[in-house]
PDB file of C-alpha atoms and ligand atoms in Angstrom:
ATOM      1  CA  ASP G  29      31.724  68.767 101.493  1.00 85.00           C
ATOM      2  CA  PRO G  30      33.442  72.169 101.528  1.00 86.00           C
ATOM      3  CA  VAL G  31      34.870  71.743 105.082  1.00 90.00           C
ATOM      4  CA  SER G  32      36.869  68.738 104.208  1.00 91.00           C
ATOM      5  CA  GLU G  33      37.868  70.139 101.061  1.00 91.00           C
ATOM      6  CA  GLN G  34      39.406  73.187 102.670  1.00 92.00           C
ATOM      7  CA  SER G  35      41.054  70.839 105.264  1.00 93.00           C
ATOM      8  CA  GLU G  36      42.553  68.796 102.541  1.00 94.00           C
ATOM      9  CA  GLN G  37      43.802  71.774 100.694  1.00 94.00           C
ATOM     10  CA  LEU G  38      45.201  72.984 104.065  1.00 95.00           C
ATOM     11  CA  GLU G  39      47.055  69.737 104.673  1.00 95.00           C
ATOM     12  CA  ARG G  40      48.552  69.867 101.074  1.00 96.00           C
ATOM     13  CA  THR G  41      49.900  73.358 101.801  1.00 96.00           C
ATOM     14  CA  ILE G  42      51.315  72.215 105.061  1.00 96.00           C
ATOM     15  CA  GLU G  43      53.151  69.322 103.348  1.00 96.00           C
ATOM     16  CA  GLN G  44      54.548  71.795 100.613  1.00 96.00           C
ATOM     17  CA  LEU G  45      55.756  74.174 103.308  1.00 97.00           C
ATOM     18  CA  ALA G  46      57.634  71.076 104.973  1.00 97.00           C
ATOM     19  CA  ARG G  47      59.151  70.220 101.907  1.00 97.00           C
ATOM     20  CA  GLU G  48      60.428  73.839 101.084  1.00 97.00           C
ATOM     21  CA  ARG G  49      61.577  73.982 104.975  1.00 97.00           C
ATOM     22  CA  ASP G  50      63.583  70.806 104.411  1.00 97.00           C
ATOM     23  CA  LEU G  51      65.183  72.184 101.245  1.00 97.00           C
ATOM     24  CA  PHE G  52      65.849  75.493 103.138  1.00 97.00           C
ATOM     25  CA  GLU G  53      67.595  73.661 105.888  1.00 97.00           C
ATOM     26  CA  ALA G  54      69.754  71.417 103.655  1.00 97.00           C
ATOM     27  CA  GLU G  55      70.784  74.603 101.787  1.00 95.00           C
ATOM     28  CA  ILE G  56      71.942  76.277 105.134  1.00 96.00           C
ATOM     29  CA  ARG G  57      73.809  73.197 106.106  1.00 96.00           C
ATOM     30  CA  ARG G  58      75.500  73.242 102.698  1.00 94.00           C
ATOM     31  CA  LEU G  59      76.487  76.848 103.134  1.00 93.00           C
ATOM     32  CA  GLU G  60      77.771  76.212 106.798  1.00 94.00           C
ATOM     33  CA  THR G  61      79.936  73.492 105.385  1.00 92.00           C
ATOM     34  CA  VAL G  62      81.414  75.818 102.634  1.00 89.00           C
ATOM     35  CA  ARG G  63      82.124  78.310 105.284  1.00 91.00           C
ATOM     36  CA  ARG G  64      83.734  76.012 107.523  1.00 93.00           C
ATOM     37  CA  ASP G  65      85.897  74.532 104.935  1.00 91.00           C
ATOM     38  CA  PHE G  66      86.814  78.084 103.800  1.00 91.00           C
ATOM     39  CA  VAL G  67      88.010  79.174 107.119  1.00 92.00           C
ATOM     40  CA  ALA G  68      89.989  75.858 107.529  1.00 93.00           C
ATOM     41  CA  ASN G  69      91.509  76.523 104.178  1.00 91.00           C
ATOM     42  CA  VAL G  70      92.609  80.140 104.958  1.00 93.00           C
ATOM     43  CA  SER G  71      94.105  79.019 108.348  1.00 94.00           C
ATOM     44  CA  HIS G  72      96.014  76.323 106.666  1.00 91.00           C
ATOM     45  CA  GLU G  73      97.266  78.792 103.916  1.00 91.00           C
ATOM     46  CA  LEU G  74      98.154  81.288 106.343  1.00 94.00           C
ATOM     47  CA  ARG G  75      99.919  78.836 108.683  1.00 94.00           C
ATOM     48  CA  THR G  76     102.246  77.397 106.098  1.00 91.00           C
ATOM     49  CA  PRO G  77     104.189  80.634 105.319  1.00 93.00           C
ATOM     50  CA  VAL G  78     104.200  81.838 108.871  1.00 96.00           C
ATOM     51  CA  SER G  79     105.844  78.701 110.044  1.00 96.00           C
ATOM     52  CA  ILE G  80     108.503  78.866 107.286  1.00 95.00           C
ATOM     53  CA  ILE G  81     109.309  82.414 108.159  1.00 96.00           C
ATOM     54  CA  GLN G  82     109.482  81.613 112.032  1.00 97.00           C
ATOM     55  CA  ALA G  83     111.798  78.544 111.373  1.00 96.00           C
ATOM     56  CA  ASN G  84     114.131  80.556 109.247  1.00 95.00           C
ATOM     57  CA  ALA G  85     114.321  83.524 111.675  1.00 95.00           C
ATOM     58  CA  GLU G  86     114.982  81.142 114.532  1.00 94.00           C
ATOM     59  CA  THR G  87     117.890  79.281 112.428  1.00 92.00           C
ATOM     60  CA  LEU G  88     119.304  82.816 111.686  1.00 92.00           C
ATOM     61  CA  LEU G  89     119.232  83.608 115.603  1.00 92.00           C
ATOM     62  CA  LEU G  90     120.667  80.238 116.589  1.00 90.00           C
ATOM     63  CA  GLY G  91     124.024  81.097 114.620  1.00 84.00           C
ATOM     64  CA  GLY G  92     122.893  81.044 111.105  1.00 80.00           C
ATOM     65  CA  LEU G  93     124.127  84.670 110.780  1.00 84.00           C
ATOM     66  CA  ASP G  94     127.834  83.543 111.238  1.00 85.00           C
ATOM     67  CA  GLU G  95     127.921  82.532 107.477  1.00 87.00           C
ATOM     68  CA  PRO G  96     126.995  85.291 105.023  1.00 89.00           C
ATOM     69  CA  ALA G  97     125.909  82.838 102.276  1.00 90.00           C
ATOM     70  CA  THR G  98     124.007  80.506 104.515  1.00 88.00           C
ATOM     71  CA  ALA G  99     122.203  83.767 106.046  1.00 92.00           C
ATOM     72  CA  ARG G 100     121.301  85.201 102.706  1.00 93.00           C
ATOM     73  CA  ARG G 101     119.399  81.794 101.894  1.00 92.00           C
ATOM     74  CA  PHE G 102     117.507  81.955 105.012  1.00 93.00           C
ATOM     75  CA  LEU G 103     116.778  85.636 104.630  1.00 94.00           C
ATOM     76  CA  ASP G 104     115.679  84.831 101.079  1.00 95.00           C
ATOM     77  CA  ALA G 105     113.077  82.392 102.292  1.00 94.00           C
ATOM     78  CA  VAL G 106     111.906  84.844 104.890  1.00 96.00           C
ATOM     79  CA  ARG G 107     111.271  87.279 102.167  1.00 95.00           C
ATOM     80  CA  ARG G 108     109.591  84.907  99.657  1.00 93.00           C
ATOM     81  CA  ASN G 109     107.296  83.728 102.267  1.00 94.00           C
ATOM     82  CA  ALA G 110     106.271  87.306 103.571  1.00 95.00           C
ATOM     83  CA  GLU G 111     105.526  88.151  99.890  1.00 93.00           C
ATOM     84  CA  ARG G 112     103.366  85.155  99.571  1.00 93.00           C
ATOM     85  CA  LEU G 113     101.512  86.030 102.795  1.00 95.00           C
ATOM     86  CA  GLY G 114     101.074  89.471 101.358  1.00 95.00           C
ATOM     87  CA  GLN G 115      99.605  88.119  98.273  1.00 93.00           C
ATOM     88  CA  LEU G 116      97.286  85.878 100.121  1.00 94.00           C
ATOM     89  CA  ILE G 117      95.978  88.680 102.247  1.00 95.00           C
ATOM     90  CA  SER G 118      95.456  90.806  99.226  1.00 94.00           C
ATOM     91  CA  ASP G 119      93.719  88.150  97.308  1.00 95.00           C
ATOM     92  CA  LEU G 120      91.489  87.315 100.543  1.00 95.00           C
ATOM     93  CA  LEU G 121      90.484  91.063 100.735  1.00 94.00           C
ATOM     94  CA  ASP G 122      89.589  91.119  97.108  1.00 94.00           C
ATOM     95  CA  ILE G 123      87.346  88.122  97.489  1.00 92.00           C
ATOM     96  CA  SER G 124      85.633  89.420 100.472  1.00 91.00           C
ATOM     97  CA  ARG G 125      85.067  92.683  98.844  1.00 92.00           C
ATOM     98  CA  ILE G 126      83.631  91.434  95.736  1.00 91.00           C
ATOM     99  CA  GLU G 127      81.417  88.886  97.574  1.00 86.00           C
ATOM    100  CA  ALA G 128      80.126  91.592 100.043  1.00 88.00           C
ATOM    101  CA  GLY G 129      79.430  93.868  96.944  1.00 88.00           C
ATOM    102  CA  ARG G 130      82.107  96.401  98.039  1.00 90.00           C
ATOM    103  CA  TYR G 131      84.140  95.974  95.049  1.00 91.00           C
ATOM    104  CA  GLU G 132      82.477  98.784  92.909  1.00 91.00           C
ATOM    105  CA  ILE G 133      82.065  97.481  89.323  1.00 94.00           C
ATOM    106  CA  GLU G 134      80.760 100.316  86.877  1.00 96.00           C
ATOM    107  CA  LEU G 135      80.454  99.115  83.313  1.00 97.00           C
ATOM    108  CA  GLU G 136      81.358 101.445  80.619  1.00 97.00           C
ATOM    109  CA  PRO G 137      82.436 101.082  77.052  1.00 97.00           C
ATOM    110  CA  LEU G 138      86.167 100.236  76.904  1.00 97.00           C
ATOM    111  CA  SER G 139      88.697  99.982  74.123  1.00 96.00           C
ATOM    112  CA  LEU G 140      89.753  96.344  74.401  1.00 97.00           C
ATOM    113  CA  SER G 141      93.239  97.145  72.835  1.00 96.00           C
ATOM    114  CA  SER G 142      93.964 100.062  75.426  1.00 96.00           C
ATOM    115  CA  VAL G 143      93.024  97.700  78.065  1.00 97.00           C
ATOM    116  CA  ALA G 144      95.587  95.030  76.584  1.00 98.00           C
ATOM    117  CA  ARG G 145      98.256  97.813  76.493  1.00 97.00           C
ATOM    118  CA  SER G 146      97.889  98.218  80.466  1.00 97.00           C
ATOM    119  CA  VAL G 147      97.986  94.375  80.838  1.00 98.00           C
ATOM    120  CA  SER G 148     100.925  94.175  78.670  1.00 98.00           C
ATOM    121  CA  CYS G 149     102.836  96.705  80.818  1.00 98.00           C
ATOM    122  CA  SER G 150     101.570  95.105  84.097  1.00 97.00           C
ATOM    123  CA  VAL G 151     102.955  91.478  82.922  1.00 97.00           C
ATOM    124  CA  SER G 152     106.144  92.534  81.319  1.00 98.00           C
ATOM    125  CA  GLU G 153     108.470  91.694  84.318  1.00 97.00           C
ATOM    126  CA  THR G 154     106.726  88.230  84.797  1.00 96.00           C
ATOM    127  CA  CYS G 155     107.185  87.594  81.104  1.00 98.00           C
ATOM    128  CA  ARG G 156     110.826  88.652  81.002  1.00 98.00           C
ATOM    129  CA  SER G 157     111.563  86.557  84.003  1.00 96.00           C
ATOM    130  CA  ARG G 158     110.492  83.565  82.128  1.00 97.00           C
ATOM    131  CA  SER G 159     111.493  84.765  78.649  1.00 98.00           C
ATOM    132  CA  VAL G 160     107.848  84.366  77.398  1.00 98.00           C
ATOM    133  CA  VAL G 161     106.809  86.361  74.365  1.00 98.00           C
ATOM    134  CA  PHE G 162     103.419  87.999  75.004  1.00 98.00           C
ATOM    135  CA  GLU G 163     101.393  88.720  71.678  1.00 98.00           C
ATOM    136  CA  VAL G 164      98.277  90.642  71.612  1.00 98.00           C
ATOM    137  CA  ASP G 165      95.892  90.393  68.487  1.00 97.00           C
ATOM    138  CA  ILE G 166      92.987  92.703  69.163  1.00 97.00           C
ATOM    139  CA  ASP G 167      91.021  94.824  66.659  1.00 95.00           C
ATOM    140  CA  PRO G 168      91.770  98.434  67.797  1.00 95.00           C
ATOM    141  CA  GLN G 169      88.060  99.273  66.990  1.00 94.00           C
ATOM    142  CA  LEU G 170      86.596  96.657  69.372  1.00 96.00           C
ATOM    143  CA  ARG G 171      84.886  97.889  72.371  1.00 96.00           C
ATOM    144  CA  VAL G 172      83.696  95.834  75.294  1.00 97.00           C
ATOM    145  CA  CYS G 173      81.118  96.781  78.348  1.00 97.00           C
ATOM    146  CA  ALA G 174      83.312  96.320  81.415  1.00 97.00           C
ATOM    147  CA  ASP G 175      84.978  98.008  84.443  1.00 97.00           C
ATOM    148  CA  PRO G 176      88.376  99.110  83.453  1.00 97.00           C
ATOM    149  CA  ARG G 177      90.024  97.936  86.964  1.00 96.00           C
ATOM    150  CA  ALA G 178      88.001  94.604  87.068  1.00 97.00           C
ATOM    151  CA  LEU G 179      88.897  93.648  83.349  1.00 98.00           C
ATOM    152  CA  GLU G 180      92.463  94.516  83.867  1.00 98.00           C
ATOM    153  CA  GLN G 181      92.867  92.354  87.074  1.00 97.00           C
ATOM    154  CA  VAL G 182      91.094  89.522  85.279  1.00 98.00           C
ATOM    155  CA  LEU G 183      93.360  89.612  82.412  1.00 98.00           C
ATOM    156  CA  VAL G 184      96.416  90.184  84.370  1.00 98.00           C
ATOM    157  CA  ASN G 185      95.601  87.087  86.509  1.00 97.00           C
ATOM    158  CA  LEU G 186      95.021  84.985  83.483  1.00 98.00           C
ATOM    159  CA  VAL G 187      98.261  86.089  81.664  1.00 98.00           C
ATOM    160  CA  GLU G 188     100.303  85.547  84.793  1.00 97.00           C
ATOM    161  CA  ASN G 189      99.043  82.128  85.062  1.00 97.00           C
ATOM    162  CA  ALA G 190      99.570  81.308  81.416  1.00 97.00           C
ATOM    163  CA  VAL G 191     103.214  82.648  81.731  1.00 97.00           C
ATOM    164  CA  GLU G 192     103.843  80.602  85.001  1.00 95.00           C
ATOM    165  CA  TYR G 193     102.319  77.387  83.999  1.00 95.00           C
ATOM    166  CA  GLY G 194     103.489  77.556  80.677  1.00 96.00           C
ATOM    167  CA  PRO G 195     107.088  76.644  79.341  1.00 97.00           C
ATOM    168  CA  LYS G 196     109.868  79.057  79.819  1.00 97.00           C
ATOM    169  CA  GLY G 197     110.870  80.716  76.339  1.00 97.00           C
ATOM    170  CA  GLY G 198     107.223  80.004  75.285  1.00 97.00           C
ATOM    171  CA  THR G 199     104.361  82.277  73.695  1.00 98.00           C
ATOM    172  CA  VAL G 200     101.338  83.599  75.607  1.00 98.00           C
ATOM    173  CA  GLU G 201      98.518  85.013  73.396  1.00 98.00           C
ATOM    174  CA  LEU G 202      95.852  87.569  74.099  1.00 98.00           C
ATOM    175  CA  VAL G 203      93.063  87.394  71.416  1.00 98.00           C
ATOM    176  CA  ALA G 204      89.648  88.839  71.104  1.00 97.00           C
ATOM    177  CA  VAL G 205      86.812  87.177  69.080  1.00 95.00           C
ATOM    178  CA  GLU G 206      83.437  88.812  68.169  1.00 94.00           C
ATOM    179  CA  GLN G 207      80.514  86.636  68.757  1.00 92.00           C
ATOM    180  CA  ASP G 208      77.075  88.353  67.894  1.00 89.00           C
ATOM    181  CA  ALA G 209      76.481  90.571  70.746  1.00 91.00           C
ATOM    182  CA  ALA G 210      79.510  89.615  72.890  1.00 96.00           C
ATOM    183  CA  VAL G 211      83.034  89.352  72.711  1.00 97.00           C
ATOM    184  CA  ARG G 212      85.315  86.484  73.886  1.00 98.00           C
ATOM    185  CA  ILE G 213      88.501  87.251  74.970  1.00 98.00           C
ATOM    186  CA  GLU G 214      91.056  84.545  75.126  1.00 98.00           C
ATOM    187  CA  VAL G 215      94.378  83.833  76.835  1.00 98.00           C
ATOM    188  CA  ARG G 216      96.141  80.954  75.258  1.00 98.00           C
ATOM    189  CA  ASP G 217      99.295  79.190  76.479  1.00 98.00           C
ATOM    190  CA  GLU G 218     101.475  76.225  75.606  1.00 97.00           C
ATOM    191  CA  GLY G 219     101.433  74.881  79.215  1.00 96.00           C
ATOM    192  CA  PRO G 220     100.463  71.242  80.345  1.00 95.00           C
ATOM    193  CA  GLY G 221      96.702  72.041  79.808  1.00 95.00           C
ATOM    194  CA  ILE G 222      94.072  71.058  82.454  1.00 96.00           C
ATOM    195  CA  ALA G 223      92.660  67.533  82.476  1.00 94.00           C
ATOM    196  CA  PRO G 224      88.807  67.282  81.843  1.00 93.00           C
ATOM    197  CA  ASP G 225      88.001  66.243  85.560  1.00 93.00           C
ATOM    198  CA  HIS G 226      89.697  69.460  86.867  1.00 95.00           C
ATOM    199  CA  ARG G 227      88.370  71.938  84.213  1.00 94.00           C
ATOM    200  CA  SER G 228      85.064  72.791  86.120  1.00 88.00           C
ATOM    201  CA  ARG G 229      86.792  72.939  89.459  1.00 94.00           C
ATOM    202  CA  VAL G 230      89.828  75.257  88.919  1.00 96.00           C
ATOM    203  CA  PHE G 231      87.730  78.433  89.361  1.00 96.00           C
ATOM    204  CA  GLU G 232      86.813  77.248  92.865  1.00 94.00           C
ATOM    205  CA  ARG G 233      88.591  78.854  95.933  1.00 93.00           C
ATOM    206  CA  PHE G 234      91.849  77.236  96.647  1.00 92.00           C
ATOM    207  CA  TYR G 235      91.464  74.477  94.027  1.00 93.00           C
ATOM    208  CA  ARG G 236      94.836  73.337  92.476  1.00 92.00           C
ATOM    209  CA  VAL G 237      95.512  70.692  90.187  1.00 93.00           C
ATOM    210  CA  ASP G 238      99.039  70.355  91.496  1.00 89.00           C
ATOM    211  CA  PRO G 239      99.322  71.839  94.921  1.00 85.00           C
ATOM    212  CA  GLY G 240     103.010  71.495  95.380  1.00 83.00           C
ATOM    213  CA  ARG G 241     103.630  73.163  92.165  1.00 81.00           C
ATOM    214  CA  SER G 242     101.347  76.148  92.511  1.00 80.00           C
ATOM    215  CA  ARG G 243     102.677  76.874  96.175  1.00 79.00           C
ATOM    216  CA  HIS G 244     106.146  76.400  95.065  1.00 79.00           C
ATOM    217  CA  MET G 245     105.464  79.236  92.542  1.00 79.00           C
ATOM    218  CA  GLY G 246     103.758  81.342  95.070  1.00 78.00           C
ATOM    219  CA  GLY G 247     100.326  80.754  94.001  1.00 85.00           C
ATOM    220  CA  THR G 248      97.706  81.684  96.435  1.00 91.00           C
ATOM    221  CA  GLY G 249      94.887  79.282  94.721  1.00 93.00           C
ATOM    222  CA  LEU G 250      92.429  82.232  94.611  1.00 95.00           C
ATOM    223  CA  GLY G 251      93.597  83.846  91.323  1.00 96.00           C
ATOM    224  CA  LEU G 252      90.922  82.129  89.031  1.00 97.00           C
ATOM    225  CA  ALA G 253      88.335  82.338  91.768  1.00 96.00           C
ATOM    226  CA  ILE G 254      88.703  86.335  91.709  1.00 97.00           C
ATOM    227  CA  VAL G 255      88.844  85.984  87.700  1.00 98.00           C
ATOM    228  CA  LYS G 256      85.269  84.315  87.868  1.00 97.00           C
ATOM    229  CA  ASN G 257      83.916  86.513  90.520  1.00 95.00           C
ATOM    230  CA  LEU G 258      84.939  89.739  88.707  1.00 96.00           C
ATOM    231  CA  SER G 259      83.737  88.367  85.221  1.00 97.00           C
ATOM    232  CA  GLU G 260      80.516  87.286  86.403  1.00 95.00           C
ATOM    233  CA  ALA G 261      80.036  90.848  88.342  1.00 94.00           C
ATOM    234  CA  MET G 262      80.626  92.421  84.894  1.00 96.00           C
ATOM    235  CA  GLY G 263      77.767  90.111  83.527  1.00 96.00           C
ATOM    236  CA  GLY G 264      80.416  87.897  81.902  1.00 97.00           C
ATOM    237  CA  GLU G 265      81.068  84.197  81.707  1.00 97.00           C
ATOM    238  CA  VAL G 266      84.592  82.210  82.137  1.00 98.00           C
ATOM    239  CA  GLY G 267      85.823  79.122  80.934  1.00 97.00           C
ATOM    240  CA  VAL G 268      88.707  77.274  79.999  1.00 97.00           C
ATOM    241  CA  GLU G 269      89.275  74.629  76.777  1.00 97.00           C
ATOM    242  CA  PRO G 270      92.094  72.578  75.725  1.00 96.00           C
ATOM    243  CA  ARG G 271      94.447  73.600  72.926  1.00 95.00           C
ATOM    244  CA  ALA G 272      96.060  71.361  70.253  1.00 90.00           C
ATOM    245  CA  PRO G 273      98.657  70.119  70.342  1.00 91.00           C
ATOM    246  CA  GLU G 274      99.001  71.371  73.950  1.00 93.00           C
ATOM    247  CA  GLY G 275      98.126  74.101  76.316  1.00 96.00           C
ATOM    248  CA  SER G 276      95.058  75.987  77.645  1.00 97.00           C
ATOM    249  CA  CYS G 277      92.828  78.465  76.440  1.00 98.00           C
ATOM    250  CA  PHE G 278      91.054  80.608  79.206  1.00 98.00           C
ATOM    251  CA  TRP G 279      88.318  82.749  77.882  1.00 98.00           C
ATOM    252  CA  ILE G 280      86.052  85.254  79.223  1.00 98.00           C
ATOM    253  CA  ARG G 281      83.003  86.513  77.414  1.00 98.00           C
ATOM    254  CA  LEU G 282      81.696  90.115  77.840  1.00 98.00           C
ATOM    255  CA  GLY G 283      79.004  92.344  76.276  1.00 96.00           C
ATOM    256  CA  LYS G 284      80.152  94.041  73.067  1.00 94.00           C
ATOM    257  CA  VAL G 285      79.616  97.845  72.507  1.00 93.00           C
ATOM    258  CA  ALA G 286      78.286  98.466  69.095  1.00 85.00           C
ATOM    259  CA  ALA G 287      80.738 100.294  66.664  1.00 75.00           C
TER     260      ALA G 287
HETATM  261  P1  ADP R 312      97.324  79.511  91.663  1.00 63.93           P
HETATM  262  O1  ADP R 312      97.651  80.615  92.582  1.00 63.93           O
HETATM  263  O2  ADP R 312      97.477  78.095  92.301  1.00 63.93           O
HETATM  264  O3  ADP R 312      97.861  79.683  90.264  1.00 63.93           O
HETATM  265  P2  ADP R 312      94.764  79.900  90.548  1.00 63.93           P
HETATM  266  O4  ADP R 312      93.347  80.091  91.119  1.00 63.93           O
HETATM  267  O5  ADP R 312      95.176  80.887  89.552  1.00 63.93           O
HETATM  268  O6  ADP R 312      95.666  79.523  91.644  1.00 63.93           O
HETATM  269  O7  ADP R 312      94.590  78.546  89.637  1.00 63.93           O
HETATM  270  C1  ADP R 312      94.127  77.622  90.162  1.00 63.93           C
HETATM  271  C2  ADP R 312      94.794  76.203  89.695  1.00 63.93           C
HETATM  272  O8  ADP R 312      94.623  76.169  88.190  1.00 63.93           O
HETATM  273  C3  ADP R 312      96.471  76.309  89.608  1.00 63.93           C
HETATM  274  O9  ADP R 312      96.881  76.000  90.911  1.00 63.93           O
HETATM  275  C4  ADP R 312      96.730  75.448  88.527  1.00 63.93           C
HETATM  276  O10 ADP R 312      96.776  73.896  88.898  1.00 63.93           O
HETATM  277  C5  ADP R 312      95.613  75.511  87.521  1.00 63.93           C
HETATM  278  N1  ADP R 312      95.908  76.499  86.492  1.00 63.93           N
HETATM  279  C6  ADP R 312      95.658  77.766  86.250  1.00 63.93           C
HETATM  280  N2  ADP R 312      96.080  78.415  85.211  1.00 63.93           N
HETATM  281  C7  ADP R 312      96.612  77.398  84.491  1.00 63.93           C
HETATM  282  C8  ADP R 312      97.147  77.424  83.253  1.00 63.93           C
HETATM  283  N3  ADP R 312      97.331  78.353  82.517  1.00 63.93           N
HETATM  284  N4  ADP R 312      97.694  75.964  82.816  1.00 63.93           N
HETATM  285  C9  ADP R 312      97.593  75.123  83.556  1.00 63.93           C
HETATM  286  N5  ADP R 312      97.053  74.959  84.698  1.00 63.93           N
HETATM  287  C10 ADP R 312      96.430  76.294  85.342  1.00 63.93           C
END
């Protein structure tokens, strides 16, 4: 009978809606946890350098100024931690701009080798401080579809990580490989590599394989999250692979511009 048929259909619709509501509520709870964790992480990351600055300033005021060599050491710790705080704030602002869609991305055809030249200038000081040789191997004809500022920021982040996590006196390579309609840009280092179970997680905000080492080097734990967000905003993809005999190859894939 048509009435009972209609009411059965109505019941099925109601059940379907209830299932969708449950999924929706679970997703809201998940996002709320992500947000809470993020706030907790940010607070923790900000508190550490602030405590160090405070402790060193107090020691200086309580007599540490009397001996110039000691005073210099405390002041140096103050300066390093203020720098780290500054970097953290600037990374956080970048992340929030990207996620709010306020980091303006404009895709245009770019010569990859000219972007590589600006990257090379930006990282020269870091390379020099670790006696690292930076090698670029990119076809001068190769053009990619990208935003110049975002692509440079992505590559500088990857190269600086490669220099910092790789050995002193090592080599870091920036290479581009054509793949059909795409270009795969690779940053290769000779560092310790990343174990398989960490590989998918290093692009998460504040995820570190070795927290002590990263903080010691002034790392914010946000560099790779920025790399991933910016690459995806340019329609690209990112990833990391091991290298033989050792080291990592971080790659980003972007659209190729036909010659
Ligand atoms: P950090 O500021 O800690 O370097 P990133 O987001 O740039 O933050 O990197 C996240 C983590 O990934 C680092 O703490 C480190 O453990 C690992 N990592 C990044 N780049 C490399 C690399 N080239 N070789 C080995 N480990 C790396």
